[in-house]
Tab-separated table of C-alpha atoms and ligand atoms in Angstrom:
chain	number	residue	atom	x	y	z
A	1	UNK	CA	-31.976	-84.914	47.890
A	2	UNK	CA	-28.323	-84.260	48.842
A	3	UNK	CA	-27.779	-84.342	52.426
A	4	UNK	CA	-25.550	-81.124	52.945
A	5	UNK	CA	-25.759	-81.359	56.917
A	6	UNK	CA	-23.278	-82.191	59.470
A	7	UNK	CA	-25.071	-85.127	60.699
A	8	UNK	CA	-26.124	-88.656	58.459
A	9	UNK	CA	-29.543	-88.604	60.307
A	10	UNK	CA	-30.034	-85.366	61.098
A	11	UNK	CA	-33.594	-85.105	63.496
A	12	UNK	CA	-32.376	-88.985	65.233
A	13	UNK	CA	-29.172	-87.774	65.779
A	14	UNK	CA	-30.373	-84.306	67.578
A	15	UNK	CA	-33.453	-85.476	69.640
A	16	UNK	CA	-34.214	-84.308	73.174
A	17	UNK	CA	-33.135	-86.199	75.514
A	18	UNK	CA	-36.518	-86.792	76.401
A	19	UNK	CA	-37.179	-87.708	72.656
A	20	UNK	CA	-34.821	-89.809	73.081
A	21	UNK	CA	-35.857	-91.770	75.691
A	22	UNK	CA	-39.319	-92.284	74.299
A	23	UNK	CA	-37.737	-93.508	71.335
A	24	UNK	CA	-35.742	-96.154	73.228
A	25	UNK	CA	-38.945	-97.464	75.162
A	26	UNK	CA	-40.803	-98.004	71.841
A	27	UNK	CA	-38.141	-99.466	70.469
A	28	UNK	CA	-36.945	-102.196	73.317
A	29	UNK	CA	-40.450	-102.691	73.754
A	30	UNK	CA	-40.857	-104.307	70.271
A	31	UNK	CA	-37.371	-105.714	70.248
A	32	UNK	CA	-38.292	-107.726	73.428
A	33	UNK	CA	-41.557	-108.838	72.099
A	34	UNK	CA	-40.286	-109.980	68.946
A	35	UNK	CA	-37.118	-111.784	70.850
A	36	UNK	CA	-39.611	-113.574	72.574
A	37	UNK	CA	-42.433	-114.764	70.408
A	38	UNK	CA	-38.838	-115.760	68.198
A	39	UNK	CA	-36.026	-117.039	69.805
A	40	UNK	CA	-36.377	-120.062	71.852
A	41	UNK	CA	-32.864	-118.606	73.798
A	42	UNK	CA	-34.385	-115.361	74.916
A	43	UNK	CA	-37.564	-117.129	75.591
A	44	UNK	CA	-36.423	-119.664	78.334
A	45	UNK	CA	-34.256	-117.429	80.224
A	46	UNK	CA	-36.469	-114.684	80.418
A	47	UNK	CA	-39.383	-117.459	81.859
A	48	UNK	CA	-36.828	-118.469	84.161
A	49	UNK	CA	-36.142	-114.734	85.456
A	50	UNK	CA	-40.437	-114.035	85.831
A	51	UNK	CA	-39.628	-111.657	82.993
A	52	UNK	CA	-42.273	-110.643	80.607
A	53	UNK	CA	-42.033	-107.854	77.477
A	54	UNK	CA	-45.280	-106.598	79.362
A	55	UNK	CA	-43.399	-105.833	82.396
A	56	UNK	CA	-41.584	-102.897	80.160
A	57	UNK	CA	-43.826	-100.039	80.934
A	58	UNK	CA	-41.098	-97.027	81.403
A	59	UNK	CA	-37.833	-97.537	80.071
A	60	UNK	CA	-36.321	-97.704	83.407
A	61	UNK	CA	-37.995	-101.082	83.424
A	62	UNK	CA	-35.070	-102.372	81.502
A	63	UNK	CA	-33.357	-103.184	84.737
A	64	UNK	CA	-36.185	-106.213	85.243
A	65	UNK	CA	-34.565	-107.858	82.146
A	66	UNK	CA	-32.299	-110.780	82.703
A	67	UNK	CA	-28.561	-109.734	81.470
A	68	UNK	CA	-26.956	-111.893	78.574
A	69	UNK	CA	-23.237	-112.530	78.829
A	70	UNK	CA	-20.969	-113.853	75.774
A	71	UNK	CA	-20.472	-116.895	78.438
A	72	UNK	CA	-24.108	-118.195	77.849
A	73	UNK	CA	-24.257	-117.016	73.772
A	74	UNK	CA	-21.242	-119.897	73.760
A	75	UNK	CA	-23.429	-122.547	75.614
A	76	UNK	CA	-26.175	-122.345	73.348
A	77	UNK	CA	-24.119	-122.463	70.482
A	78	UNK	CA	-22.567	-125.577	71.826
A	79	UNK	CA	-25.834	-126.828	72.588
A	80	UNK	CA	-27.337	-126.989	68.668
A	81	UNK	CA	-24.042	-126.298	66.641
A	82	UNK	CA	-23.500	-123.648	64.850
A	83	UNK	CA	-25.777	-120.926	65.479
A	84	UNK	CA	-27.705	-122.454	68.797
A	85	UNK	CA	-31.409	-121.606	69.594
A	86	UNK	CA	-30.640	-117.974	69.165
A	87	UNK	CA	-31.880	-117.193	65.694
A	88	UNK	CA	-34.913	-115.556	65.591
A	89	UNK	CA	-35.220	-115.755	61.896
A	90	UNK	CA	-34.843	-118.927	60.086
A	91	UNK	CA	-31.046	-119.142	58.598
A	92	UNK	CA	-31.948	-119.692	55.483
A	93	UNK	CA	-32.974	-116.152	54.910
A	94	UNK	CA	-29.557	-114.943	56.124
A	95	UNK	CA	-27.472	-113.224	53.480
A	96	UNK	CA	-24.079	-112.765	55.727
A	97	UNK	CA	-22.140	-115.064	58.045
A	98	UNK	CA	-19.427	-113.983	60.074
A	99	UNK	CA	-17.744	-114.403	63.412
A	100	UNK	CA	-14.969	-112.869	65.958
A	101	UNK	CA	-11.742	-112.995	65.367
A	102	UNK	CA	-10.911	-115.755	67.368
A	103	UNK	CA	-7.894	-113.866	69.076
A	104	UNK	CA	-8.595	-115.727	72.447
A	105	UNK	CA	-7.876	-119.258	70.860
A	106	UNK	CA	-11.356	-120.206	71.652
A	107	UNK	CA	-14.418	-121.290	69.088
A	108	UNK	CA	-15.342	-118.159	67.801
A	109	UNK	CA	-18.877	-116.432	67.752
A	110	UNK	CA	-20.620	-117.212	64.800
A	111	UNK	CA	-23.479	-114.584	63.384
A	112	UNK	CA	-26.060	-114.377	60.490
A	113	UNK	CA	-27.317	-111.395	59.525
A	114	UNK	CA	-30.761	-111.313	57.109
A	115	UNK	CA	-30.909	-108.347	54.577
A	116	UNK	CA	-32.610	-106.272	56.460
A	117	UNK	CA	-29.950	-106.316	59.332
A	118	UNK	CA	-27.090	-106.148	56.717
A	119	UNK	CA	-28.562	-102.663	54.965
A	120	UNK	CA	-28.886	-102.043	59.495
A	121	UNK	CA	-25.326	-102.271	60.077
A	122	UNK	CA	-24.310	-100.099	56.969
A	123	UNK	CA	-26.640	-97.572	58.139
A	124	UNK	CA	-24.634	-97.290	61.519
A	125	UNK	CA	-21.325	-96.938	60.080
A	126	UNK	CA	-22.957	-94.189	58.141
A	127	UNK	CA	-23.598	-92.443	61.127
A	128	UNK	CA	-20.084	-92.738	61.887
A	129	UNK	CA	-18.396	-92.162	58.703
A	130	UNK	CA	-20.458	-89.226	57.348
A	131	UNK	CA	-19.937	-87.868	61.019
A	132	UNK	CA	-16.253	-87.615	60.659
A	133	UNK	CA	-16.435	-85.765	57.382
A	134	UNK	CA	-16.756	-88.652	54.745
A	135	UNK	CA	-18.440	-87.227	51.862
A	136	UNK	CA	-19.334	-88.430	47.749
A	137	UNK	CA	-15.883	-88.033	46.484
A	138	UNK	CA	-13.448	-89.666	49.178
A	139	UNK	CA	-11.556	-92.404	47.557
A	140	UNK	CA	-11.261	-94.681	51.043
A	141	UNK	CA	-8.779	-97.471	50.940
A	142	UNK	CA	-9.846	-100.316	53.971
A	143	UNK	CA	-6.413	-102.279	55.116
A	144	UNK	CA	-8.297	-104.975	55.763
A	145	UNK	CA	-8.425	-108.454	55.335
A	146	UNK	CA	-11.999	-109.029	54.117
A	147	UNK	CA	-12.408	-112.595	56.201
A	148	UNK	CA	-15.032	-114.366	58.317
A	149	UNK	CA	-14.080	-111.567	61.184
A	150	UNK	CA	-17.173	-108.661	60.825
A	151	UNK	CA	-14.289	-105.869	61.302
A	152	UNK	CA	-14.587	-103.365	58.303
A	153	UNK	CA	-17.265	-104.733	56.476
A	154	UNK	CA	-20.025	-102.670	57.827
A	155	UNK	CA	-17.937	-99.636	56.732
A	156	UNK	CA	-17.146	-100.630	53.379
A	157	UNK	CA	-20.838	-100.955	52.492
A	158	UNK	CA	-21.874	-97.572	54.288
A	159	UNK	CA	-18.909	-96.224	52.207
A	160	UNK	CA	-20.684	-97.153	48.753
A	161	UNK	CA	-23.689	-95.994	50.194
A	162	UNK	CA	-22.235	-92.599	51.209
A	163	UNK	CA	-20.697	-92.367	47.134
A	164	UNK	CA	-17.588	-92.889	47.968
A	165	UNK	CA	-14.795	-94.874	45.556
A	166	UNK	CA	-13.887	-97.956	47.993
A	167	UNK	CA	-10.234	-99.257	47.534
A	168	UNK	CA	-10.756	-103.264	49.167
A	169	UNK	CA	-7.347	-104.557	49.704
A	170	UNK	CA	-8.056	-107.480	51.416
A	171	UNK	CA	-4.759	-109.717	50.510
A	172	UNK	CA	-2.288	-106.474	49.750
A	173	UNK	CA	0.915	-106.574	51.460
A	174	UNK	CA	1.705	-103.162	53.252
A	175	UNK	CA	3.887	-101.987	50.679
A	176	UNK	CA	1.560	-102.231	47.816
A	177	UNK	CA	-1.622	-100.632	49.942
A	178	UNK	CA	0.985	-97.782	50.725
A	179	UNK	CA	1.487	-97.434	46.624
A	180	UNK	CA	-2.229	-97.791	46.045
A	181	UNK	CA	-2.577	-94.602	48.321
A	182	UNK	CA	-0.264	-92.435	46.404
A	183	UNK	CA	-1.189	-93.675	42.822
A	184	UNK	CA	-5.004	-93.730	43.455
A	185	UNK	CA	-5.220	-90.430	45.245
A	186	UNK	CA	-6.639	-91.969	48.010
A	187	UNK	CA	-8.119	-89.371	50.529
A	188	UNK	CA	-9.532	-92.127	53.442
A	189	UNK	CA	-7.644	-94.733	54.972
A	190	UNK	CA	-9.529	-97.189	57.676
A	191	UNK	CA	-7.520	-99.467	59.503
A	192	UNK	CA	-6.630	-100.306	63.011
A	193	UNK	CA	-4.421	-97.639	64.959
A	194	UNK	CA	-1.469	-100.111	64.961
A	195	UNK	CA	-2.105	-100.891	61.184
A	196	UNK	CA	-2.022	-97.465	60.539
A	197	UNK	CA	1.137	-96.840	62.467
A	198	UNK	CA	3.008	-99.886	60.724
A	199	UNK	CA	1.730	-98.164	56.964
A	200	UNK	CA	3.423	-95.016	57.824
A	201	UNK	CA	6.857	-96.980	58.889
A	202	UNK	CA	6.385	-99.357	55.268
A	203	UNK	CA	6.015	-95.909	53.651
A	204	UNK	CA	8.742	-94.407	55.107
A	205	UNK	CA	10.951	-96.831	54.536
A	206	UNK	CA	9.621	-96.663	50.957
A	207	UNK	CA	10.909	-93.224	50.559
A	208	UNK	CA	7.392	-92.087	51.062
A	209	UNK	CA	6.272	-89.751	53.542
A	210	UNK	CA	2.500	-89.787	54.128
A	211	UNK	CA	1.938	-86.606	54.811
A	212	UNK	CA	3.530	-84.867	52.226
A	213	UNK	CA	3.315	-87.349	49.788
A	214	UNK	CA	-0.410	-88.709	49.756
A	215	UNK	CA	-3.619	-87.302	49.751
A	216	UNK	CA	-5.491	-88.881	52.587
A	217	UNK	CA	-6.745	-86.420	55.374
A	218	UNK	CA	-9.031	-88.771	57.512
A	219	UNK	CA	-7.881	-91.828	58.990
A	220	UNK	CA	-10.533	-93.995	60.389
A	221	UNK	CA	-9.077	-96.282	63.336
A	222	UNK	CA	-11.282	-99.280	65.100
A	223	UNK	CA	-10.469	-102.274	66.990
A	224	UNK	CA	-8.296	-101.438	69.503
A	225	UNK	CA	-8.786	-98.834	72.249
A	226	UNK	CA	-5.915	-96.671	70.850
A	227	UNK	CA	-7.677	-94.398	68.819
A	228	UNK	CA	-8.481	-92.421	71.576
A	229	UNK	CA	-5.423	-92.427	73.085
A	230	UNK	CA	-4.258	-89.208	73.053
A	231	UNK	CA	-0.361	-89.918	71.977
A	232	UNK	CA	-1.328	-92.554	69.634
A	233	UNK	CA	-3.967	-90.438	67.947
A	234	UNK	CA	-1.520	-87.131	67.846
A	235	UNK	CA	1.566	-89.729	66.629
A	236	UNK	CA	-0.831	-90.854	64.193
A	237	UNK	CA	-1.985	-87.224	62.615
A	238	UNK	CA	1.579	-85.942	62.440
A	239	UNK	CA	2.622	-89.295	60.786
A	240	UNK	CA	0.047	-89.140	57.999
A	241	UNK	CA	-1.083	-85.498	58.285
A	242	UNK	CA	-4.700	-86.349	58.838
A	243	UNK	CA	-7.256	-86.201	60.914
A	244	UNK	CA	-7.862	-89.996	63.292
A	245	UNK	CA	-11.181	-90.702	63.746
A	246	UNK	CA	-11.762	-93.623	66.194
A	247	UNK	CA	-15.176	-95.931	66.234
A	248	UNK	CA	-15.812	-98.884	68.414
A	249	UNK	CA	-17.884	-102.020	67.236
A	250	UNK	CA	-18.523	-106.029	67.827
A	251	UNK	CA	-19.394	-108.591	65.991
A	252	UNK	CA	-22.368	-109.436	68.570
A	253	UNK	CA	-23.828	-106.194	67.249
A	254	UNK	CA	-22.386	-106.819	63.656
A	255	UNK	CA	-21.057	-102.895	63.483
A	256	UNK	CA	-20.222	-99.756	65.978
A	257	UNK	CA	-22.510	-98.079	68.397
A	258	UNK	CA	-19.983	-95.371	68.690
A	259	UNK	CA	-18.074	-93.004	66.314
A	260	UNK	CA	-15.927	-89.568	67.121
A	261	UNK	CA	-17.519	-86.344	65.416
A	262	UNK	CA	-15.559	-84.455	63.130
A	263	UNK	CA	-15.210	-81.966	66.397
A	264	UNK	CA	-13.385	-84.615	67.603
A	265	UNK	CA	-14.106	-84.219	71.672
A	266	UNK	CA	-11.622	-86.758	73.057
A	267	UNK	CA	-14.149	-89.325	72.786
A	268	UNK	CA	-16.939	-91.054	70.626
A	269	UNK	CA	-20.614	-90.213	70.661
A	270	UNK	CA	-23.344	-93.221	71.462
A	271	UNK	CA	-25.621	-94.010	68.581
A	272	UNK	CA	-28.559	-93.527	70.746
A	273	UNK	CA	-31.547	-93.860	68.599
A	274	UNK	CA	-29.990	-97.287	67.587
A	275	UNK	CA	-28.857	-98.852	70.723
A	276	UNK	CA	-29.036	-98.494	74.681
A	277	UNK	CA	-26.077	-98.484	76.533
A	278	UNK	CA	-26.154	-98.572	80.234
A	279	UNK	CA	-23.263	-97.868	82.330
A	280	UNK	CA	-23.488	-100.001	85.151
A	281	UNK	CA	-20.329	-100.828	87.931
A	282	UNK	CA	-18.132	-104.182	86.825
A	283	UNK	CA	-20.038	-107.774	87.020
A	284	UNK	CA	-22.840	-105.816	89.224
A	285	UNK	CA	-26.307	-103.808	88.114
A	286	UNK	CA	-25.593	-100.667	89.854
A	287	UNK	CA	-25.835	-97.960	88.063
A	288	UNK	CA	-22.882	-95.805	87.710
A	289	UNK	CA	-22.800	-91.813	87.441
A	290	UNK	CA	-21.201	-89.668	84.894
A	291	UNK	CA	-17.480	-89.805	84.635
A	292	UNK	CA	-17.013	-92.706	86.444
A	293	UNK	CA	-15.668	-95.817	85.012
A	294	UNK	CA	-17.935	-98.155	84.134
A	295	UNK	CA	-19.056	-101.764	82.266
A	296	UNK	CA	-20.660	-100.997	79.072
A	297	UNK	CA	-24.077	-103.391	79.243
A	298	UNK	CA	-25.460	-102.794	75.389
A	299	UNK	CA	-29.201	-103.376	74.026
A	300	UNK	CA	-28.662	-103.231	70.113
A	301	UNK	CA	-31.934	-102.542	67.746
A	302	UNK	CA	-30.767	-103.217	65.005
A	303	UNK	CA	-30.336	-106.884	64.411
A	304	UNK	CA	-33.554	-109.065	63.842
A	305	UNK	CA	-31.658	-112.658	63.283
A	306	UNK	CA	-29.865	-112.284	66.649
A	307	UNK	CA	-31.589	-110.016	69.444
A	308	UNK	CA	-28.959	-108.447	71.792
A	309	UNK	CA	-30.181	-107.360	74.915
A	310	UNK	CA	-28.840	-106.277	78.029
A	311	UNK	CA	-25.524	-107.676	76.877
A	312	UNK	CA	-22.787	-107.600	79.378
A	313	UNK	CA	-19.584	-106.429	77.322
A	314	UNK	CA	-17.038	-106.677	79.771
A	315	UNK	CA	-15.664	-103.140	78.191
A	316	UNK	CA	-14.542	-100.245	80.526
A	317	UNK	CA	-15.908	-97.204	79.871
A	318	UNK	CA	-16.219	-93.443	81.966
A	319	UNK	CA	-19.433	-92.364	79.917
A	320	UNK	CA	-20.180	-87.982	80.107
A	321	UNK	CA	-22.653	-85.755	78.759
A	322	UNK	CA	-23.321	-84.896	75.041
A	323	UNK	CA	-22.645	-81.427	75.675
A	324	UNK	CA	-19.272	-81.893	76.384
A	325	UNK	CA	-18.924	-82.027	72.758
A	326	UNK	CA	-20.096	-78.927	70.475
A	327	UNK	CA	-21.190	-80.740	67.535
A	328	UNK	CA	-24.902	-80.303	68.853
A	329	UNK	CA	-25.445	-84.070	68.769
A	330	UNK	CA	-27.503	-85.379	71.727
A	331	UNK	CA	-25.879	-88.563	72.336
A	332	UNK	CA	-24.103	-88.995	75.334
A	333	UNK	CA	-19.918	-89.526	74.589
A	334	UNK	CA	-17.473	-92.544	76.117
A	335	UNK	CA	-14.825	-90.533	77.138
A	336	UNK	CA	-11.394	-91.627	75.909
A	337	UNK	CA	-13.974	-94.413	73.312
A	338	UNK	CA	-13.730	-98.037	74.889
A	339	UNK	CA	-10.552	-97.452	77.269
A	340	UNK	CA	-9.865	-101.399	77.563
A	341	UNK	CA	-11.060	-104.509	78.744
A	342	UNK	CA	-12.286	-105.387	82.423
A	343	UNK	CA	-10.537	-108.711	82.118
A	344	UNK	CA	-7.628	-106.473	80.885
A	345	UNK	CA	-6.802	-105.099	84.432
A	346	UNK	CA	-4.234	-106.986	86.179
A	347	UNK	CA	-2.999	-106.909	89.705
A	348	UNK	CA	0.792	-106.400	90.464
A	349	UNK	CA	1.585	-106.429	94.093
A	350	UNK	CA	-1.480	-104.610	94.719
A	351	UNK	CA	-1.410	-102.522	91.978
A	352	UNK	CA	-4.663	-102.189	89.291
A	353	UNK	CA	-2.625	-101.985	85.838
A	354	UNK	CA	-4.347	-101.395	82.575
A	355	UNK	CA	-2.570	-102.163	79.547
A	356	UNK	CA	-4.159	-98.735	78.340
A	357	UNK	CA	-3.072	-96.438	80.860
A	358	UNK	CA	0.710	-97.893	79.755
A	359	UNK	CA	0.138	-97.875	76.502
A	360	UNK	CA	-0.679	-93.893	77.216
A	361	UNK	CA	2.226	-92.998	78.666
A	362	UNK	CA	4.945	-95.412	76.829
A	363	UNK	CA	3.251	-93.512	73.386
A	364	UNK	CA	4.500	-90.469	74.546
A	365	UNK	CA	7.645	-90.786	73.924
A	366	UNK	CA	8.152	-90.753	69.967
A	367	UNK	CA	11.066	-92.688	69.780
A	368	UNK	CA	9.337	-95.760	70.677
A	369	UNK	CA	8.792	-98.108	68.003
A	370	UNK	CA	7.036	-101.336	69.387
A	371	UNK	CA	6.959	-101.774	72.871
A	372	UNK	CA	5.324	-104.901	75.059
A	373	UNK	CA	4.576	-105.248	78.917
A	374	UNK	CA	5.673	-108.301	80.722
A	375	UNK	CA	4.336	-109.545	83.842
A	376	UNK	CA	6.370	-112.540	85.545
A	377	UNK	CA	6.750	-113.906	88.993
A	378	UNK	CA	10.768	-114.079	90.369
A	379	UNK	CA	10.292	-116.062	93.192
A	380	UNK	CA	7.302	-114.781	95.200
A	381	UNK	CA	7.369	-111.414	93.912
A	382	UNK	CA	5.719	-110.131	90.632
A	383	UNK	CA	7.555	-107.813	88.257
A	384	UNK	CA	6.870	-105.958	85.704
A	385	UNK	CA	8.744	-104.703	82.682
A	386	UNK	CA	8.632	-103.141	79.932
A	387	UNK	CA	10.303	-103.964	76.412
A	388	UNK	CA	11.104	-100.841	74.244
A	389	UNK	CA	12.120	-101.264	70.660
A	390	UNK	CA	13.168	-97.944	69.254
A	391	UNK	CA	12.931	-96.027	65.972
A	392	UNK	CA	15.893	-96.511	63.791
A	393	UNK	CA	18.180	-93.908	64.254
A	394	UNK	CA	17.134	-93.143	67.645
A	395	UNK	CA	19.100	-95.342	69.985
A	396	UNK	CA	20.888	-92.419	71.901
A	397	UNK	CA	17.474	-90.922	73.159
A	398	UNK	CA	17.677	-94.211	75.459
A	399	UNK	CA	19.183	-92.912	78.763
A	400	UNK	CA	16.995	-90.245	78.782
A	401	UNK	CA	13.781	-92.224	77.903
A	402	UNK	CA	14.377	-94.679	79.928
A	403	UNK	CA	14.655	-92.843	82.824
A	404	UNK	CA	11.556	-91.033	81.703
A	405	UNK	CA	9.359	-93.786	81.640
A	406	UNK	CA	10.279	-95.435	84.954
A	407	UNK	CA	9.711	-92.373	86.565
A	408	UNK	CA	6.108	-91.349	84.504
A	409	UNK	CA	4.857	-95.389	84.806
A	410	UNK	CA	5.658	-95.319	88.965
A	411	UNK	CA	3.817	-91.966	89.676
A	412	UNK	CA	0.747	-93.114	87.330
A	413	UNK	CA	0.717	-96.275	88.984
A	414	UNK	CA	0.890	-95.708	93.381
A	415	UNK	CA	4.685	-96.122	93.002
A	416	UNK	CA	4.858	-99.515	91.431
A	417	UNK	CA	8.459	-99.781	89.962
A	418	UNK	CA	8.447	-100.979	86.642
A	419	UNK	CA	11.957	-102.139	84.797
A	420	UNK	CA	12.117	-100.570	81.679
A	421	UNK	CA	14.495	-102.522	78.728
A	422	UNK	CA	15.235	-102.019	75.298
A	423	UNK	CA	14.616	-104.841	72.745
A	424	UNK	CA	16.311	-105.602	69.983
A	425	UNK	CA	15.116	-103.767	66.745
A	426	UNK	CA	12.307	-106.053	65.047
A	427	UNK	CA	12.060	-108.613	68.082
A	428	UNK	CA	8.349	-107.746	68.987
A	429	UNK	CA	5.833	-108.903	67.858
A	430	UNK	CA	3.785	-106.640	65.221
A	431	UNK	CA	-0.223	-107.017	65.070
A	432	UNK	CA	-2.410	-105.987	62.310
A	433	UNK	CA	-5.374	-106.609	63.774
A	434	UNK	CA	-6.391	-106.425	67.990
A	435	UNK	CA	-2.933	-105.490	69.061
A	436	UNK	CA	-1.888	-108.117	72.260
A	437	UNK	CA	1.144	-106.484	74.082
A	438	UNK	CA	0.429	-107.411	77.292
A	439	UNK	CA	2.385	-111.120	77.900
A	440	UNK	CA	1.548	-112.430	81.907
A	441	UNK	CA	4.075	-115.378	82.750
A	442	UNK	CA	2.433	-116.263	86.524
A	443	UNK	CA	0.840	-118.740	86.853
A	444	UNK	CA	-2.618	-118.146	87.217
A	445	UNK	CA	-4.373	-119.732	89.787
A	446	UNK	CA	-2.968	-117.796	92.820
A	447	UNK	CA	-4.973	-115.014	91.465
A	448	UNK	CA	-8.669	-116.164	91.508
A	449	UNK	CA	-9.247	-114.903	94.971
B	501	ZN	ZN1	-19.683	-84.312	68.511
């Protein structure tokens, strides 16, 4: 029968909250029994800890299990090359293989996912997809390269099992995914904010102008933490005259725990009946209220090859109710979707700065084309700056932005003074994938106190 309701699963995605959390006890109760009557990983650390799946008889008993950090997933893979005592299936019933993108320079994580997980991690991106308004009938085009890195390829399998017409472009230079959108009538574009951002400029340059010229009226962003920011997302819907959707994911879970609604509340809704996210304060276990910014710790259900729980994520996060949306969804929201990276945060002369928070305000000012932020030490002082490249045609808004930004960065930031400069046009780097504009020159080890 034809779903014609707002939500992919309706009754999961509207439980009590009570439901809910019966739901979640079941269901980390089995995951943790099967983890450790499977994987030999899960199995010796949780012996170590005096941890037992027996122990888990509310599901506040969560908080007796041992965390997992990406630190120790890399040690066992060293330890048995490639997939380290982690499997809890044998791999030769996987059907998928894929890893991280690798944009740290280091090995990347490697993953297998049996069929079962695979149909899993559609299913989620169904919840997403279908939530933002996808229906039988969108013609989505994914700008995306289709590689080892997990990404998009949830989403392109939730999109045939939505009905949809699915445009892969994995080796399609800009301008030819910007024709395939006007001559194909494509109505769904999913991409990474920046991507999206660098289409528009192609098709403008191109003659074409998105919004008037193509069809597309949901833009589906993941992979950076600017979907939610509000100038990127509002640059973003003028630029293509759509509607930006954002949805976070990683490859340790293979696909996203959390999507925006169609309502679009400023933030993205927790898949709750699939995964457990506690909100707990940085590199600590205590547990942090509402609104507050947070580590993301995640326990995923989904994936049988590789159990994930209590994952440390290293992912900021201020986490409010599910009322503050209207959609009538019950779970809870990440306010502002993943705002950044702990690791992220850097410390200018005794300044917290998030790339994010800069990104927020630089955004603001529509004449900005590409911008990066650039920490370096002159002596015994740090500076930062800030490297503008403009908009073609817009070089005498300067002064005034300029002036702008120095003032808006030092009052968000306890007064820190920030030089603002203008780059040449075409001198910064430009990402299609996990956007790095934050470049720190000092040297490093002055800072691990
Ligand atoms: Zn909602």
């Amino acid at each position: 029968m034809a779903n014609r309701s707002e939500y992919w699963n309706p009754k999961n995605e509207t439980l009590t909250r009570d439901e809910l959390r019966a739901l979640q006890h079941y269901k980390l109760k089995h995951l943790c029994e099967w983890a450790y009557a499977k994987s030999a990983f899960h199995r010796r650390r949780w012996d170590a800890a005096a941890f037992h799946p027996d122990l888990l008889r509310t599901l506040d008993d969560i908080e007796r299990i041992p965390f997992m950090t990406r630190a120790e997933w890399m040690d066992a893979q060293a330890e048995a090359p490639p997939f380290g005592p982690l499997l809890a299936v044998p791999p030769d019933l996987a059907v998928r293989y894929h890893t991280t993108s690798g944009t740290t320079g280091r090995t990347p994580l490697r993953v297998l996912d049996g069929m079962k997980d695979w149909e899993w991690i559609a299913e989620m991106w169904a919840y997403g997809l279908w939530g933002f308004g996808l229906r039988p009938g969108d013609i989505v085009l994914f700008a995306f390269s289709y590689g080892t890195f997990i990404g998009f390829w949830g989403a392109h399998y939730a999109c045939e099992k939505i009905g949809c017409l699915v445009l892969s472009t994995g080796s399609a230079t800009t301008e030819s995914r910007v024709k395939s959108i006007i001559d194909m009538g494509v109505t769904t574009v999913c991409s990474t904010p920046t991507y999206a951002l660098r289409m528009w400029q192609a098709a403008a340059e191109m003659g074409i102008d998105l919004a008037r010229d193509s069809q597309v009226n949901k833009v589906i962003v993941s992979g950076e933490p600017a979907g939610s920011i509000p100038a990127v997302k509002r640059q973003l819907e003028a630029a293509w005259g759509a509607k930006v959707g954002d949805t976070a994911g990683m490859t340790e879970i293979g696909t996203i725990m959390i999507f925006e609604c169609s309502h679009q509340p400023g933030g993205t809704h927790i898949i709750e009946d699939n995964f457990i996210e506690e909100t707990l304060e940085h590199a600590s276990d205590r547990r942090v209220p509402y609104g507050e910014r947070a580590e993301r710790v995640v326990t995923s259900f989904g994936r049988g090859f590789i159990p994930l729980i209590r994952y440390r994520t290293n992912d900021l996060v201020v986490k409010v109710p599910h009322a503050t949306c209207a959609c009538g969804r019950t779970g809870d929201i990440y306010e502002g979707g993943i705002q950044g990276r702990w690791d992220d945060m850097k410390l200018v002369r005794g300044t917290n700065v998030y790339p994010r928070a800069v990104e927020s305000i630089v955004r603001e000012c529509a004449a900005v084309d590409e911008f990066q932020i650039l920490l370096t030490r002159e002596g015994v002082v740090d500076e930062i700056s800030v490297l503008i490249e403009l908009k073609p045609g817009r070089a005498d808004h300067w002064t005034a932005l300029c002036e702008r930004l120095q003032v808006d960065l030092a009052d968000a930031h306890e007064g820190l003074r920030f030089k603002v400069s203008q780059a040449q046009p075409n001198s910064l780097p430009r990402f299609e994938l996990k956007a790095k504009r934050l470049v720190d020159t000092r040297p490093v080890a002055e800072y691990s106190a």
